[in-house]
Coordinates of C-alpha atoms in Angstrom, one line a residue:
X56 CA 0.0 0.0 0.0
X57 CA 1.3 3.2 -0.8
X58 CA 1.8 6.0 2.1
X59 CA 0.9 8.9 -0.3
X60 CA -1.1 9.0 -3.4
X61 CA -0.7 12.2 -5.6
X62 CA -3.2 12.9 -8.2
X63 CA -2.2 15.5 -10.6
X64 CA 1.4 15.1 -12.0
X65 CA 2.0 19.2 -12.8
X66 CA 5.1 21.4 -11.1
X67 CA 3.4 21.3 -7.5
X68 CA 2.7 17.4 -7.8
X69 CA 5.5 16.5 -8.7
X70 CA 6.7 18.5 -5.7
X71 CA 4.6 16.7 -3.5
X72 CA 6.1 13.6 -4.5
X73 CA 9.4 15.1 -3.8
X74 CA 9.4 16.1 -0.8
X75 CA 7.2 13.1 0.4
X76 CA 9.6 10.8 -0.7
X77 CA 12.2 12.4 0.6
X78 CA 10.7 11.6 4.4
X79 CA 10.6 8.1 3.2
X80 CA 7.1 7.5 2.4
X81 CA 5.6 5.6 -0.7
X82 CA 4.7 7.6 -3.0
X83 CA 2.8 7.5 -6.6
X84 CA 1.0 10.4 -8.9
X85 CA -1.7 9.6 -10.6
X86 CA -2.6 11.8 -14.0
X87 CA -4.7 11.9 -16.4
X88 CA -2.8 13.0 -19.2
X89 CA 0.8 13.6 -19.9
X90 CA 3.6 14.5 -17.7
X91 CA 3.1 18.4 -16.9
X92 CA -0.2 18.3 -18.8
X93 CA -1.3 22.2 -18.4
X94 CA 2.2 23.1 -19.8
X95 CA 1.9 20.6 -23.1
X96 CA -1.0 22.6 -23.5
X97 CA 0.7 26.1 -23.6
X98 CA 1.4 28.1 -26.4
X99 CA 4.5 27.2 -28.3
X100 CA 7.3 29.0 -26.7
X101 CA 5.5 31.0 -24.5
X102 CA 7.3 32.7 -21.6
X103 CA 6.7 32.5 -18.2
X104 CA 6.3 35.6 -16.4
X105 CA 8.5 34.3 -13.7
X106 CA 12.4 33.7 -13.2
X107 CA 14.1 30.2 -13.4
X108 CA 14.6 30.0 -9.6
X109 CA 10.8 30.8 -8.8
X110 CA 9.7 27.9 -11.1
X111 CA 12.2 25.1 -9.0
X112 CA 11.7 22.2 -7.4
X113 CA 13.0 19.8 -5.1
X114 CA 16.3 21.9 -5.3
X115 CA 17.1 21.3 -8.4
X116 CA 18.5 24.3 -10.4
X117 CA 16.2 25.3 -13.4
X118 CA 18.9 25.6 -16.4
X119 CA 18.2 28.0 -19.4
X120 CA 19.6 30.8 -21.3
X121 CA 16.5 32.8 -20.8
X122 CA 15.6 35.5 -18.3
X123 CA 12.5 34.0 -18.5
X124 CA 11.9 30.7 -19.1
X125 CA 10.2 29.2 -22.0
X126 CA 7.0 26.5 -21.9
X127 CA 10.4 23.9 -23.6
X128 CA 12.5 25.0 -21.1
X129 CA 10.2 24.0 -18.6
X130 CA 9.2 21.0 -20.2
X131 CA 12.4 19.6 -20.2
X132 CA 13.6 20.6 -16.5
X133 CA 10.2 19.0 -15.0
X134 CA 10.4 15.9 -16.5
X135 CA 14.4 15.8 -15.9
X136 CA 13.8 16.3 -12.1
X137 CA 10.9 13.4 -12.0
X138 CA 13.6 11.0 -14.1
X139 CA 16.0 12.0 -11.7
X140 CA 13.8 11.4 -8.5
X141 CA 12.6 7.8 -9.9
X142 CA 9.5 9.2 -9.2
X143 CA 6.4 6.5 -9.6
X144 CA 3.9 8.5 -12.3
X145 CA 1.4 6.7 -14.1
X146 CA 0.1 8.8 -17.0
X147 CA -2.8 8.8 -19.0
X148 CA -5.2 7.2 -15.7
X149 CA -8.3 9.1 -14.8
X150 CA -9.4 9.2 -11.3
X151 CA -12.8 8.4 -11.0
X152 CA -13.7 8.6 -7.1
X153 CA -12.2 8.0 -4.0
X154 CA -13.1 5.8 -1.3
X155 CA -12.6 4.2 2.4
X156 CA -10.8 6.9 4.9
X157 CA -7.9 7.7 6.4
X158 CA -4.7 5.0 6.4
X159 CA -7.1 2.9 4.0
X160 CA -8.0 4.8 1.2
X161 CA -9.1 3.1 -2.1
X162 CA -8.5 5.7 -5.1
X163 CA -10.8 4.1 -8.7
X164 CA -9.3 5.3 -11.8
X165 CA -10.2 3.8 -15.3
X166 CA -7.2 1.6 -15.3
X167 CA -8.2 0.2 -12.0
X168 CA -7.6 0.7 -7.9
X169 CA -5.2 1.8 -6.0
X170 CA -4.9 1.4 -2.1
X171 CA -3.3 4.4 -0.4
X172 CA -3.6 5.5 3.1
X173 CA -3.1 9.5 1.8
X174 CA -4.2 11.3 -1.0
X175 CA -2.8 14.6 -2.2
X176 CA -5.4 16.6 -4.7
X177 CA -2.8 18.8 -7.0
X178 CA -5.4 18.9 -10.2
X179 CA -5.0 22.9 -11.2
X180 CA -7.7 24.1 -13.4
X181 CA -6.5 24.6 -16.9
X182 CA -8.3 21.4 -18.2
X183 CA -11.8 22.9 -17.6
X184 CA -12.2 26.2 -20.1
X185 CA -15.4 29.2 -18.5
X186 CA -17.5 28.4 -21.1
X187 CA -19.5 31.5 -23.2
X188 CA -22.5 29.8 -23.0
X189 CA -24.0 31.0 -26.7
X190 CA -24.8 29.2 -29.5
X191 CA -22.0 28.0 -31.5
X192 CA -19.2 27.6 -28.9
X193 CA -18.5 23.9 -29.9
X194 CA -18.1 25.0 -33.7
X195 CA -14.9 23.4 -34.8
X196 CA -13.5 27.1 -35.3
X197 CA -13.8 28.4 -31.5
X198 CA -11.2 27.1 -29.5
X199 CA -10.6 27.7 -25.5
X200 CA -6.7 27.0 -26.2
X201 CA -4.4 29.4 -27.9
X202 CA -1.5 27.7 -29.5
X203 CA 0.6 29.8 -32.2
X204 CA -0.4 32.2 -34.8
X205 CA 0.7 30.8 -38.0
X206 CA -2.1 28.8 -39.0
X207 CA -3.7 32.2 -39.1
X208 CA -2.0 34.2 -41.6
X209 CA -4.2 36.7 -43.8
X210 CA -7.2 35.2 -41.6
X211 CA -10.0 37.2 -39.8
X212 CA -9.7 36.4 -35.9
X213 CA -11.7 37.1 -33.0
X214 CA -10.2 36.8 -29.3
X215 CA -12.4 37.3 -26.8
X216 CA -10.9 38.7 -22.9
X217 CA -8.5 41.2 -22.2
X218 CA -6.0 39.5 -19.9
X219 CA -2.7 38.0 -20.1
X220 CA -3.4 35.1 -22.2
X221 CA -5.7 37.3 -24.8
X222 CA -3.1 39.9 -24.7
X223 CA -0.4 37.8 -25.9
X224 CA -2.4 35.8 -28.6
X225 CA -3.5 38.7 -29.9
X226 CA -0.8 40.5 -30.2
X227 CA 0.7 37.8 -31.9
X228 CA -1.1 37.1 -34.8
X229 CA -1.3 40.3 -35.5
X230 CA 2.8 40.5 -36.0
X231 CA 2.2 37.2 -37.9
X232 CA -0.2 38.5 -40.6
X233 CA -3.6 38.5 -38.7
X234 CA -6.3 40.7 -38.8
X235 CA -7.6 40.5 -34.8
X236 CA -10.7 41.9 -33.3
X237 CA -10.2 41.5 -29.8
X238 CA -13.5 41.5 -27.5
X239 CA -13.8 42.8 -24.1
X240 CA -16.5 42.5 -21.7
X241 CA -14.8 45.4 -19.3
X242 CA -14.4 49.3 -20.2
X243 CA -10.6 48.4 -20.7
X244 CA -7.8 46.2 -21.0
X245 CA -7.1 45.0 -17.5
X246 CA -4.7 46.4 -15.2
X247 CA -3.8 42.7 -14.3
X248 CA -1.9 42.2 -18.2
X249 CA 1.6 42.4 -17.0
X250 CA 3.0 45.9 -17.2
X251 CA 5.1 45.1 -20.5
X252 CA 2.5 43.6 -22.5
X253 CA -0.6 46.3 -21.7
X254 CA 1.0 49.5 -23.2
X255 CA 2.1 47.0 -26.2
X256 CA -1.5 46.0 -26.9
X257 CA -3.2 49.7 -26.2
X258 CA -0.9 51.0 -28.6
X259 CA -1.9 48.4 -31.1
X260 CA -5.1 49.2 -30.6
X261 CA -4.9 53.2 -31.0
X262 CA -2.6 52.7 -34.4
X263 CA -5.8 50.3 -35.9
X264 CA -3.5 47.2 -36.3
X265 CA -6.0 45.8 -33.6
X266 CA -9.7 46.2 -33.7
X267 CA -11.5 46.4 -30.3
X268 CA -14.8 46.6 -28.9
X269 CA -15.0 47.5 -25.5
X270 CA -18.2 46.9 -22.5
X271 CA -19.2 44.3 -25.5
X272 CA -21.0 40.8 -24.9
X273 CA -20.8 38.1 -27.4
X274 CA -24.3 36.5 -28.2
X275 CA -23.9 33.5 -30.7
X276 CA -21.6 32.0 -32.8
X277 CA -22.0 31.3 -36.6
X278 CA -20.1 29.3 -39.1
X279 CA -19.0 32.8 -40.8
X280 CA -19.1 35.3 -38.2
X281 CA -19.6 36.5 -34.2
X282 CA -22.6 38.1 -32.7
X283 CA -21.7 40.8 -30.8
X284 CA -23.6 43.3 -28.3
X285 CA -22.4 46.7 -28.3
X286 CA -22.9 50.3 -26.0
X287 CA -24.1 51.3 -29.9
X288 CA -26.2 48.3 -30.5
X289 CA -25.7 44.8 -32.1
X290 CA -22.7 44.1 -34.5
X291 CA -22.0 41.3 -36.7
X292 CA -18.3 40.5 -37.3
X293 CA -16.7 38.5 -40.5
X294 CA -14.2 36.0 -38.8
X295 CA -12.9 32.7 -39.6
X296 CA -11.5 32.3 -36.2
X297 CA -12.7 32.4 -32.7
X298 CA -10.5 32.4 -29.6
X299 CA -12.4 32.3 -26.4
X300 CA -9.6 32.9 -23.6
X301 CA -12.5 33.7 -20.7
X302 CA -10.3 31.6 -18.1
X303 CA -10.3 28.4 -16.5
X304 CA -12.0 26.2 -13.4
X305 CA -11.2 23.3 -11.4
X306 CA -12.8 20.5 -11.7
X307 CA -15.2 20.7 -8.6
X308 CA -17.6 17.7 -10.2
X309 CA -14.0 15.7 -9.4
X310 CA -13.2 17.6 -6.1
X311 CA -16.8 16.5 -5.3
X312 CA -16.5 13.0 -6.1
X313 CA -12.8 12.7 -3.6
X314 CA -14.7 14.6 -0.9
X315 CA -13.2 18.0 -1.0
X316 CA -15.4 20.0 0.9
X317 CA -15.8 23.9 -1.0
X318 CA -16.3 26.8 1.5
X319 CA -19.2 28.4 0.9
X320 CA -18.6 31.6 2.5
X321 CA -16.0 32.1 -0.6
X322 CA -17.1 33.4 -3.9
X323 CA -14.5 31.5 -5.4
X324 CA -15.5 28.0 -3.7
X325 CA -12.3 27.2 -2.9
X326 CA -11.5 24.2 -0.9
X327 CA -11.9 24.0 3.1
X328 CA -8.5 23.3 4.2
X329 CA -5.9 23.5 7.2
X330 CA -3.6 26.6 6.1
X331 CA -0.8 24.3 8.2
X332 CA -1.4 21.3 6.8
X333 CA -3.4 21.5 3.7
X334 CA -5.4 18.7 4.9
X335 CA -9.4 19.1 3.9
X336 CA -12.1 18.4 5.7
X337 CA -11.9 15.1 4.8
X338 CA -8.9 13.4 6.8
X339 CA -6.2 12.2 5.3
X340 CA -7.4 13.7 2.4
X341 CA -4.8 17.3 1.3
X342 CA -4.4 19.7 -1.7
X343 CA -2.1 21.6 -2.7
X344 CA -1.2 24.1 -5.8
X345 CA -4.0 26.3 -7.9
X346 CA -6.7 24.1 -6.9
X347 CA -6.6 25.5 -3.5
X348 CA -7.6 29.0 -4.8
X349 CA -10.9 27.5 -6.6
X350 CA -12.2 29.4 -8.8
X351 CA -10.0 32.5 -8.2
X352 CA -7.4 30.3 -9.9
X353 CA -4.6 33.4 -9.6
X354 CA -4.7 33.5 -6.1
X355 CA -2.0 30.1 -6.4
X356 CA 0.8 29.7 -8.9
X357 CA 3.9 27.4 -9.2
X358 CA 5.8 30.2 -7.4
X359 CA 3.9 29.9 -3.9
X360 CA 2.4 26.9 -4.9
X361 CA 5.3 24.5 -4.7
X362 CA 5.8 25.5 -0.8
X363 CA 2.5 23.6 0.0
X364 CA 4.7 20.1 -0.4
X365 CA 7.0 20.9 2.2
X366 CA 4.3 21.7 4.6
X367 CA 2.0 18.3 3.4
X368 CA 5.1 16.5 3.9
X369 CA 6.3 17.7 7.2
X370 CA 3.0 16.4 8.6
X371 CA 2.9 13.3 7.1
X372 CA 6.3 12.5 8.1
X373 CA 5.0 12.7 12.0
X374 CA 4.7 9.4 14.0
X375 CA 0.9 10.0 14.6
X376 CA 0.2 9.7 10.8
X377 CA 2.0 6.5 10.2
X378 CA -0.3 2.9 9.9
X379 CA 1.2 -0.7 10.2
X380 CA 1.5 -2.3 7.1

């Protein structure tokens, strides 16, 4: 039986299993998809907004020639470290429920069961997209997930947000040969696009390289073009592409099902949890990383993130949490 189970094999997972293994506990992480999964899903060569040393783990120096890293860069030093830790991960598993309690847990997955007597919950959010809700958001030309701008060259695109991730896509497609209209529910560009990429993108938008409408709603989708409510009234705009980059969610259907308890004094519904420990509600039961924010998914990052392993494991290293065998 394993001591710790970790499900969610990101940055702060795979800190988790770290720093549990390094009090000697039996460990394993549990994912769903690949190794680092929310970072295979970033856009080609996109930077980080933090330094090397801010992104580490376990120790281990982050190596690159960058000031700051690259989605590669990160790519390779994550799944360097788990190599290097002969850490157990079994990819591509879906967790499906979790049951029994504390010292013997059984977590389901669709590849079968696995007997823990802890279970860490380090799931993020990128997986789950804040959906439009209009008509024609599963056409096959609206995607949640920017990935690079070529495939859009001399191409009408729509991006719909005004953060960091809208920011950046739409600034560059326009460099690549793009026409953007970019869509913002707020009277602005938020103040929250970091400080070298808002000017960039306001000045964009005053020379009329970049079309945007402000305090606008989008209504529906079509095959040809988006639906748009204006301050002057509905608009209809040409496009061939639609990115909706409204955010992202944890999965609370799963946090549900493994007995995370949300608090429901919080707007965000983030999880009920010992600050000390991380432990939920639910004993034996921890998270750790973005999903602790809930839906106010930048309250957490890799940055401050990664310190929650050190505190899950200090506890479970104690006498008091250990079970014979």
């Amino acid at each position: 039986m394993l001591d710790v189970l970790i499900i969610g094999a990101g940055p702060v997972g795979l800190a988790c299993a770290l720093e549990t293994q390094r009090k000697g506990l039996k460990v394993a992480i549990v994912e769903k998809g690949a190794l680092v999964n929310s970072l295979v899903g970033y856009p080609t060569n996109m930077e980080f907004f933090s330094t090397p040393e801010l992104l580490e783990i376990g120790g281990y120096p982050f190596p690159t020639a960058h000031y700051k890293p690259l989605r590669e860069d990160a790519l390779d030093y994550y799944q360097r470290v788990a190599r290097d830790e002969k850490l157990d991960i079994r990819l591509h598993q879906k967790v499906l429920k979790l049951d029994g309690e504390q010292g013997n847990f059984t977590i389901s997955t669709n590849k079968g069961e696995i007997p823990t007597r802890n279970v860490v919950v380090a799931t993020g959010f990128y997986d789950l997209p804040n959906p439009l809700n209009v008509p024609g958001e599963d056409l096959p030309h609206v995607s949640h997930y920017y990935k690079e701008p070529y495939q859009h060259v001399m191409q009408h695109v729509v991006v719909i947000g005004a953060k960091n991730s809208s920011a950046k896509a739409a600034l560059q497609m326009t460099r690549a040969g793009a026409k953007v209209t970019l869509i913002v529910r707020g009277p602005e560009i938020s103040n929250s696009v970091k400080y070298w990429i808002r000017p960039d993108l306001i000045n964009r938008i005053a020379e009329g390289r970049i079309t945007a409408h402000f305090n606008a709603t989008v209504t529906a989708i079509t095959p040809e073009a988006i639906e748009v409510l204006t301050p002057d009234g509905p608009l209809r705009i040409p496009t061939d592409f639609v990115y909706a980059l409204t955010g992202y969610h944890p999965d609370e259907a799963l946090l549900g099902r493994l007995g995370v308890e949300p608090d429901t004094a919080d707007e965000a519904r983030a999880p009920l949890f010992d600050p000390a420990t991380h432990e939920t509600t639910r004993p034996g039961l921890f998270v750790a990383g973005t999903v602790c924010g809930g839906r106010a998914t930048s309250r957490w990052f890799i940055e401050n993130g990664r310190h929650h392993a050190q505190l899950i494991a200090a506890h479970l290293a104690k006498p008091a949490v250990h079970w014979p065998a």
